[in-house]
Coordinates of C-alpha atoms in Angstrom, one line a residue:
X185 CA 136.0 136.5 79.2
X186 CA 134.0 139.0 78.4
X187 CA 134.7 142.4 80.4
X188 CA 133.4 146.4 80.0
X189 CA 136.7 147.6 81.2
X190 CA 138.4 151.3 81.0
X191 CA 141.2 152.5 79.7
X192 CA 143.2 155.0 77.6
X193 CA 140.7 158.1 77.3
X194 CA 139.2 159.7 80.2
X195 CA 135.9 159.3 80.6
X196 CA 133.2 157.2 78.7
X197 CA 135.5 157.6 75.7
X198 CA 137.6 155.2 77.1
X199 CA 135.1 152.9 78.2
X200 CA 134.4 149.6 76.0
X201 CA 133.7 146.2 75.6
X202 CA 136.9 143.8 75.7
X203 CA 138.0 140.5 75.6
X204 CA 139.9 139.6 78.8
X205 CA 141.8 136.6 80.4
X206 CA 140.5 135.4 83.3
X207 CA 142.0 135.3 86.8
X208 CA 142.8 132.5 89.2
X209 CA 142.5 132.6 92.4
X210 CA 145.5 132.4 95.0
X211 CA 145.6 131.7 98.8
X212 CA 142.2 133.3 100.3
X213 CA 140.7 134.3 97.1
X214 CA 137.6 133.1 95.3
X215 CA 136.3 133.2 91.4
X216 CA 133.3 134.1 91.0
X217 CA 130.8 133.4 88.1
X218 CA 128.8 136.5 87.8
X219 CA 125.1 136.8 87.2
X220 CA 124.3 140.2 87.6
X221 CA 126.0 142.8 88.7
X222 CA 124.9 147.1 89.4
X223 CA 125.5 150.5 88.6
X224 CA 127.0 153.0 91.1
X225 CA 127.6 156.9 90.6
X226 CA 131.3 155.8 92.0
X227 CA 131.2 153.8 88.2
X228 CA 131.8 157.2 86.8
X229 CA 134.1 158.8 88.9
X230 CA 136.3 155.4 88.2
X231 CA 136.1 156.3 84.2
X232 CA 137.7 159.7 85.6
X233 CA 140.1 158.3 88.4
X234 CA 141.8 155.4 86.4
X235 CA 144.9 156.6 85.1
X236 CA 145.0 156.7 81.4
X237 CA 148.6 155.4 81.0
X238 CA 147.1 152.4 83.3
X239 CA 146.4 148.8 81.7
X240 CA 142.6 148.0 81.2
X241 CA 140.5 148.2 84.4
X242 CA 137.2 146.1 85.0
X243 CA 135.0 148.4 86.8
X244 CA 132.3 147.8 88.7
X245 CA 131.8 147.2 92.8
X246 CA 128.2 145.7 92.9
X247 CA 127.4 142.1 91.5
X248 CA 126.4 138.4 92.4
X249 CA 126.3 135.0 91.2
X250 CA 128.1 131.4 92.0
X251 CA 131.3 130.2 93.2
X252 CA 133.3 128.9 90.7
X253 CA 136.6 127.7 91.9
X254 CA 138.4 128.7 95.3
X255 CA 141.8 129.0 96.3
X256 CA 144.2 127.8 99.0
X257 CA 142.2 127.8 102.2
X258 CA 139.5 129.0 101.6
X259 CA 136.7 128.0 104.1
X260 CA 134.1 130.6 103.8
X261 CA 132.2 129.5 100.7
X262 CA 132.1 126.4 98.4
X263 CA 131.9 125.8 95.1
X264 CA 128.4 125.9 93.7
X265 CA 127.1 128.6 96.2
X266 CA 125.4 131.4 95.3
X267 CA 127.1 134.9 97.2
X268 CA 126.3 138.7 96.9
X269 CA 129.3 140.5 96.5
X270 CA 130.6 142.8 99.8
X271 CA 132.7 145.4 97.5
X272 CA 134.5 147.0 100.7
X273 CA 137.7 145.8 100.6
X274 CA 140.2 145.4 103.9
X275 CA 137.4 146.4 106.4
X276 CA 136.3 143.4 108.2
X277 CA 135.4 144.6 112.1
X278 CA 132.8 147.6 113.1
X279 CA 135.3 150.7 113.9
X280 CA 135.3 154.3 113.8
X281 CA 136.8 154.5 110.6
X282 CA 138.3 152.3 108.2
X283 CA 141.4 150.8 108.5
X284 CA 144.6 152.0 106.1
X285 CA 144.1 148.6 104.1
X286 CA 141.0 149.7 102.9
X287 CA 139.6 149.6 99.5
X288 CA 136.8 149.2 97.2
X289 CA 136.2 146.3 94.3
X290 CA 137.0 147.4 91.0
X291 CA 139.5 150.3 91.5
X292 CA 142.3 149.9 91.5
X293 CA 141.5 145.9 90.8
X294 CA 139.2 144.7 88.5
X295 CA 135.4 144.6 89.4
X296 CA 132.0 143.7 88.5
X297 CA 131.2 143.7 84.7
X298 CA 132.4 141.0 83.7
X299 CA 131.7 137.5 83.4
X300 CA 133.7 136.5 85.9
X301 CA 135.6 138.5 89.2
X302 CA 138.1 137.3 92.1
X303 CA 137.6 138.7 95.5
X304 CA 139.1 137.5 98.7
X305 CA 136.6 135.3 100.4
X306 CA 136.2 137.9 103.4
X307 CA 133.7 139.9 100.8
X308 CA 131.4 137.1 100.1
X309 CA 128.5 136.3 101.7
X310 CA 125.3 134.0 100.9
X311 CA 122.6 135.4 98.8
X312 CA 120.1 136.3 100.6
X313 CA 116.9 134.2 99.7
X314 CA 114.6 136.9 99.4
X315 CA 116.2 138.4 96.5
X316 CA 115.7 137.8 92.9
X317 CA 119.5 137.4 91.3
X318 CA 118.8 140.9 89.5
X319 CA 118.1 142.5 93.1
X320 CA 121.4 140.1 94.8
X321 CA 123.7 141.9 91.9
X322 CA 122.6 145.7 92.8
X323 CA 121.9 146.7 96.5
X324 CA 125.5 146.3 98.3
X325 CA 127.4 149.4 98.2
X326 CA 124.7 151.7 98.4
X327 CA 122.8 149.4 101.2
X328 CA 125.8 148.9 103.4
X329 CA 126.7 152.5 102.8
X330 CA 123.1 153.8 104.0
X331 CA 123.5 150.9 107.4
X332 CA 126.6 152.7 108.1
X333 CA 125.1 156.3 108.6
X334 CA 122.0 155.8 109.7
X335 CA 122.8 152.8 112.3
X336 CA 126.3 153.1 113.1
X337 CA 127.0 156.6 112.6
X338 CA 123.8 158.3 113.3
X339 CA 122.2 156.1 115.8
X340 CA 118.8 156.5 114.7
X341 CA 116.0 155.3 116.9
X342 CA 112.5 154.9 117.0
X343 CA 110.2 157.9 116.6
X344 CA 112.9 160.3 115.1
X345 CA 112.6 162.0 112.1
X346 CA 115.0 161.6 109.2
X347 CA 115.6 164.6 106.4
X348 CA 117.0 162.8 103.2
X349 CA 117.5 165.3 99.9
X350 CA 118.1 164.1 96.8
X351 CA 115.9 160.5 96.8
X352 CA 116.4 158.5 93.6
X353 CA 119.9 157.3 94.1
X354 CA 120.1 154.1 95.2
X355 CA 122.2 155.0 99.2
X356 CA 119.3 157.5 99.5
X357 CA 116.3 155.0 98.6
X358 CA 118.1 152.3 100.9
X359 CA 118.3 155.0 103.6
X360 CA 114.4 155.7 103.4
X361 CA 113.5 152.0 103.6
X362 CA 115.6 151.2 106.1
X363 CA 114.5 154.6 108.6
X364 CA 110.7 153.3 107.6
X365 CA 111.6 149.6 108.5
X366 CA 112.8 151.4 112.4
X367 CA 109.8 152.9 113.1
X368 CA 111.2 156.6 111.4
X369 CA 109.5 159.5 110.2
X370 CA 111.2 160.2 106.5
X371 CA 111.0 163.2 105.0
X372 CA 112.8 163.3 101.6
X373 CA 113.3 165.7 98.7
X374 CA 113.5 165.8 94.7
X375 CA 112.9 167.6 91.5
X376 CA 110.7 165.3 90.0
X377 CA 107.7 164.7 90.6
X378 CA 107.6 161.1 89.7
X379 CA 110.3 160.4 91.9
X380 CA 108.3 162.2 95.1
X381 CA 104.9 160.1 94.0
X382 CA 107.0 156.8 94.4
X383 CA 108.7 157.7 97.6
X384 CA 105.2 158.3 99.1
X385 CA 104.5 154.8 97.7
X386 CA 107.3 153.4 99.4
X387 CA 106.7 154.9 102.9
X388 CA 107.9 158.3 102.9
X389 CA 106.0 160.2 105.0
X390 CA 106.7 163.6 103.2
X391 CA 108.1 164.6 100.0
X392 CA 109.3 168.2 99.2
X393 CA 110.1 170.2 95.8
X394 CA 113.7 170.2 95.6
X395 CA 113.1 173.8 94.4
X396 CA 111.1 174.8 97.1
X397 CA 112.4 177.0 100.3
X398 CA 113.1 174.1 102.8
X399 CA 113.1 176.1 105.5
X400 CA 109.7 177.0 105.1
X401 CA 108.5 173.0 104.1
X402 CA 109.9 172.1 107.1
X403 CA 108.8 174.9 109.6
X404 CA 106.2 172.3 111.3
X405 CA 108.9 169.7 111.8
X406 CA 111.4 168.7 113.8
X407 CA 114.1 166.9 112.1
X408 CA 116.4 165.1 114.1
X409 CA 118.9 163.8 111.6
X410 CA 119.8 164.7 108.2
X411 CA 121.6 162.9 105.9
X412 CA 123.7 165.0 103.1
X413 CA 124.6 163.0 99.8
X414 CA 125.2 165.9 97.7
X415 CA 127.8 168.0 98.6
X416 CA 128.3 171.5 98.4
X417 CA 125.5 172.5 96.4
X418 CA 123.1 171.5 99.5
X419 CA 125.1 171.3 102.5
X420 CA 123.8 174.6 104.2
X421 CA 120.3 173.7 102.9
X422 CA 120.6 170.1 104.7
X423 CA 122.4 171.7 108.0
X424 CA 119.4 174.8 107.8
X425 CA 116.8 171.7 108.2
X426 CA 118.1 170.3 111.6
X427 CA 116.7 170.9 114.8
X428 CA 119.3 172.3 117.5
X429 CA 121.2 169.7 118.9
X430 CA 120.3 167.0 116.1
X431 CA 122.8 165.3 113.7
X432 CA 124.1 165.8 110.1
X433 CA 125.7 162.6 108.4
X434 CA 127.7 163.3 105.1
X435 CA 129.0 160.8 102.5
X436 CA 128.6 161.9 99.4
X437 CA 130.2 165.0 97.6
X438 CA 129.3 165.1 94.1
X439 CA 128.1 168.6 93.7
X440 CA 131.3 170.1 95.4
X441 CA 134.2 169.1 97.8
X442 CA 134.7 172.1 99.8
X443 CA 132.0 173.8 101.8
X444 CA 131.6 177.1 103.9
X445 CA 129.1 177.5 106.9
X446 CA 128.8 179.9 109.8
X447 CA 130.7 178.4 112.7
X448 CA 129.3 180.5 115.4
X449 CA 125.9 179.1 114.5
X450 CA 127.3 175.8 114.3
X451 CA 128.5 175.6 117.8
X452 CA 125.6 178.0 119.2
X453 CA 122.9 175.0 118.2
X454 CA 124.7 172.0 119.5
X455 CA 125.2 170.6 116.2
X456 CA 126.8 166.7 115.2
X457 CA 128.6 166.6 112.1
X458 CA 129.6 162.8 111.2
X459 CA 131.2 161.9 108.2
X460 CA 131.0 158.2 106.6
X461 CA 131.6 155.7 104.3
X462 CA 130.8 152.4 102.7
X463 CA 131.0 150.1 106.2
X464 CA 132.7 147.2 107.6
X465 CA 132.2 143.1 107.3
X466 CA 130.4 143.1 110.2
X467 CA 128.3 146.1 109.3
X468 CA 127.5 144.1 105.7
X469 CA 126.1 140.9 107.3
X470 CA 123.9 143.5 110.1
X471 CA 122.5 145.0 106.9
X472 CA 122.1 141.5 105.1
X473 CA 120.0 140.2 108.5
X474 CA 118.1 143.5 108.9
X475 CA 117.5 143.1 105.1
X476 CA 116.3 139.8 105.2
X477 CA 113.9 140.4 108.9
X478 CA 112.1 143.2 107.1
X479 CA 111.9 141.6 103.1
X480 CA 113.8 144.7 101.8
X481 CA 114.3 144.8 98.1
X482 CA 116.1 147.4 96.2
X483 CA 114.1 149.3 93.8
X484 CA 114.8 148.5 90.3
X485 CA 115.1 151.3 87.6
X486 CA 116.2 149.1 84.7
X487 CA 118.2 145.8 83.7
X488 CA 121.1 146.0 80.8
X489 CA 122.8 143.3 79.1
X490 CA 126.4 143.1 79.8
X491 CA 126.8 144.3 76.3
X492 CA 125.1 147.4 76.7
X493 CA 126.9 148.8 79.7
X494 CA 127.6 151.8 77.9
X495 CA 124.0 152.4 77.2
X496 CA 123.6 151.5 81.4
X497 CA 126.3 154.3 82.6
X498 CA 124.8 157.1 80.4
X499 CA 121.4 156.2 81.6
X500 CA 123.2 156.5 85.5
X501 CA 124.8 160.0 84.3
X502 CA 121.9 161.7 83.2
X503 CA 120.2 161.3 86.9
X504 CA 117.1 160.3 85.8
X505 CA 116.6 156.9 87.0
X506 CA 115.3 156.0 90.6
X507 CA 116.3 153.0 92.5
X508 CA 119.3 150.5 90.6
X509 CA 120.3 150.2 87.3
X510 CA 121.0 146.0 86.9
X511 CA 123.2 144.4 84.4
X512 CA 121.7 140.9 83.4
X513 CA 125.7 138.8 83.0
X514 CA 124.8 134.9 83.2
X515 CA 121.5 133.1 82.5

């Protein structure tokens, strides 16, 4: 089958186009016959990640498509069904935090961009009918990673308002439209312009100047709950925006690991500080059925061939795009 797999160099340089055998299913496990599948920033970090002594990887966590054979077992789907893709691996009930099993599709198994993918039948779940298959093969990492924080972790309610730098990426888009779909105020940020004008489109209720002093943008409100995607580079920022006693959920760290803040102030305003990640089973079919209640879509930035992955992840490293970056597999 046809596969965009890694290995060898790190980085892009060993990313390519190969020819790979295809897997059968064992006891629990299902193939799946991709349509579509989508681009995470996670993508890149894997082309970094995989060891280079390692044999080719299939990357890739997002995708969809139609059950093609099943193994020992296996009661959850059938063959001919068409199924979305859950890419958190070993998690299946709501908890604190994830259990020691688990993982994510497509490191350190194969994932997504191929033409075809096994994955035990705990991660698959119906396609949800309002979704075209380009939408089914992009919106589940970042969607169930945005349910997580804002729902579970956060435990946002009506008539709060939500502070979300850095709109564009996909988590951060998903977390806007799901706030707006709970009766939220959103208030989110960005250098470009373009990217502000079409959050206000979508429901965003205030867009700011990444560049801008956010202290001052924000004097007027009263921001209950923040959510940091970032990482170092905007941590203080985010935390500066919160009201005193409100909350700040972090998942992302791409700007920078390791942060210092001033702990007196910290504990002298009555601060929350949650970490999160990706989310459980459960979690993923609460996000499918809040989804499907409210006719969320993702936002689409552009769809790739298969065959033009390569183009697809330097379009997703330059940081230009805003909402999901498709890959168009199977007619």
């Amino acid at each position: 089958m046809k596969a965009f797999v890694h290995e060898g160099k790190k980085g892009m340089d060993g990313a390519r186009m190969k020819e790979m055998d295809e897997q059968s299913p064992e006891k629990g496990e299902v193939r799946v016959k991709l349509k579509t599948a989508g681009l995470n920033h996670r993508d890149l970090f894997v082309l970094e990640k995989h060891g280079e002594e390692d044999p080719a990887l299939v990357i890739g966590s997002d995708g969809a498509g139609i059950v093609e054979s099943v193994g020992e077992g296996v009661s959850r789907v059938s063959i001919g069904d068409e199924v979305v893709i859950n890419p958190s691996l070993g998690w299946l009930d709501k908890s604190d935090a994830p259990p020691d099993t688990f993982g994510i599709v497509g490191l350190p198994g194969h994932g997504t961009f191929a033409e075809k993918v096994v994955v035990p039948e705990d991660n698959l779940e119906q396609k949800p009918a309002h979704l075209s298959w380009e939408e089914a093969g992009v919106f589940s990492l970042a969607a169930l990673t945005a349910y997580r924080a804002l729902f579970t972790r956060a435990q946002v309610k009506e008539g709060d308002t939500v502070f979300l730098p850095g709109v564009g990426s996909g988590a951060v888009t998903f977390l806007m439209m799901f706030a707006k779909a709970a009766g939220v105020r959103v208030i989110v940020t960005s250098r470009s312009e373009e990217k502000r004008q079409k959050a206000l489109e979508l429901g965003a209720d205030k867009a700011i100047d990444s560049e801008e002093d956010w202290e001052e943008a924000l004097k007027d409100e009263k921001v209950d709950i923040a959510i940091e995607t970032v990482g170092a580079a905007t941590f203080n920022k985010t935390l500066k925006s919160v009201r005193k006693g409100g909350t700040l959920v972090t998942f992302g760290a791409s700007a920078g690991d390791e942060v210092t803040f001033d702990l007196r102030s910290f504990f002298y305003g009555q601060y929350n500080l949650l970490g999160s990640t990706m989310g459980s089973r459960d979690e993923y079919q609460e996000m499918l059925q809040f989804i499907s209640e409210h006719n969320i879509k993702p936002v689409m930035d552009t769809v790739y061939s298969l065959e033009n992955t390569k183009e697809a992840m330097m379009h997703l490293s330059e940081a230009k795009q805003l909402g999901k970056i498709a890959l168009k597999i199977g007619e």
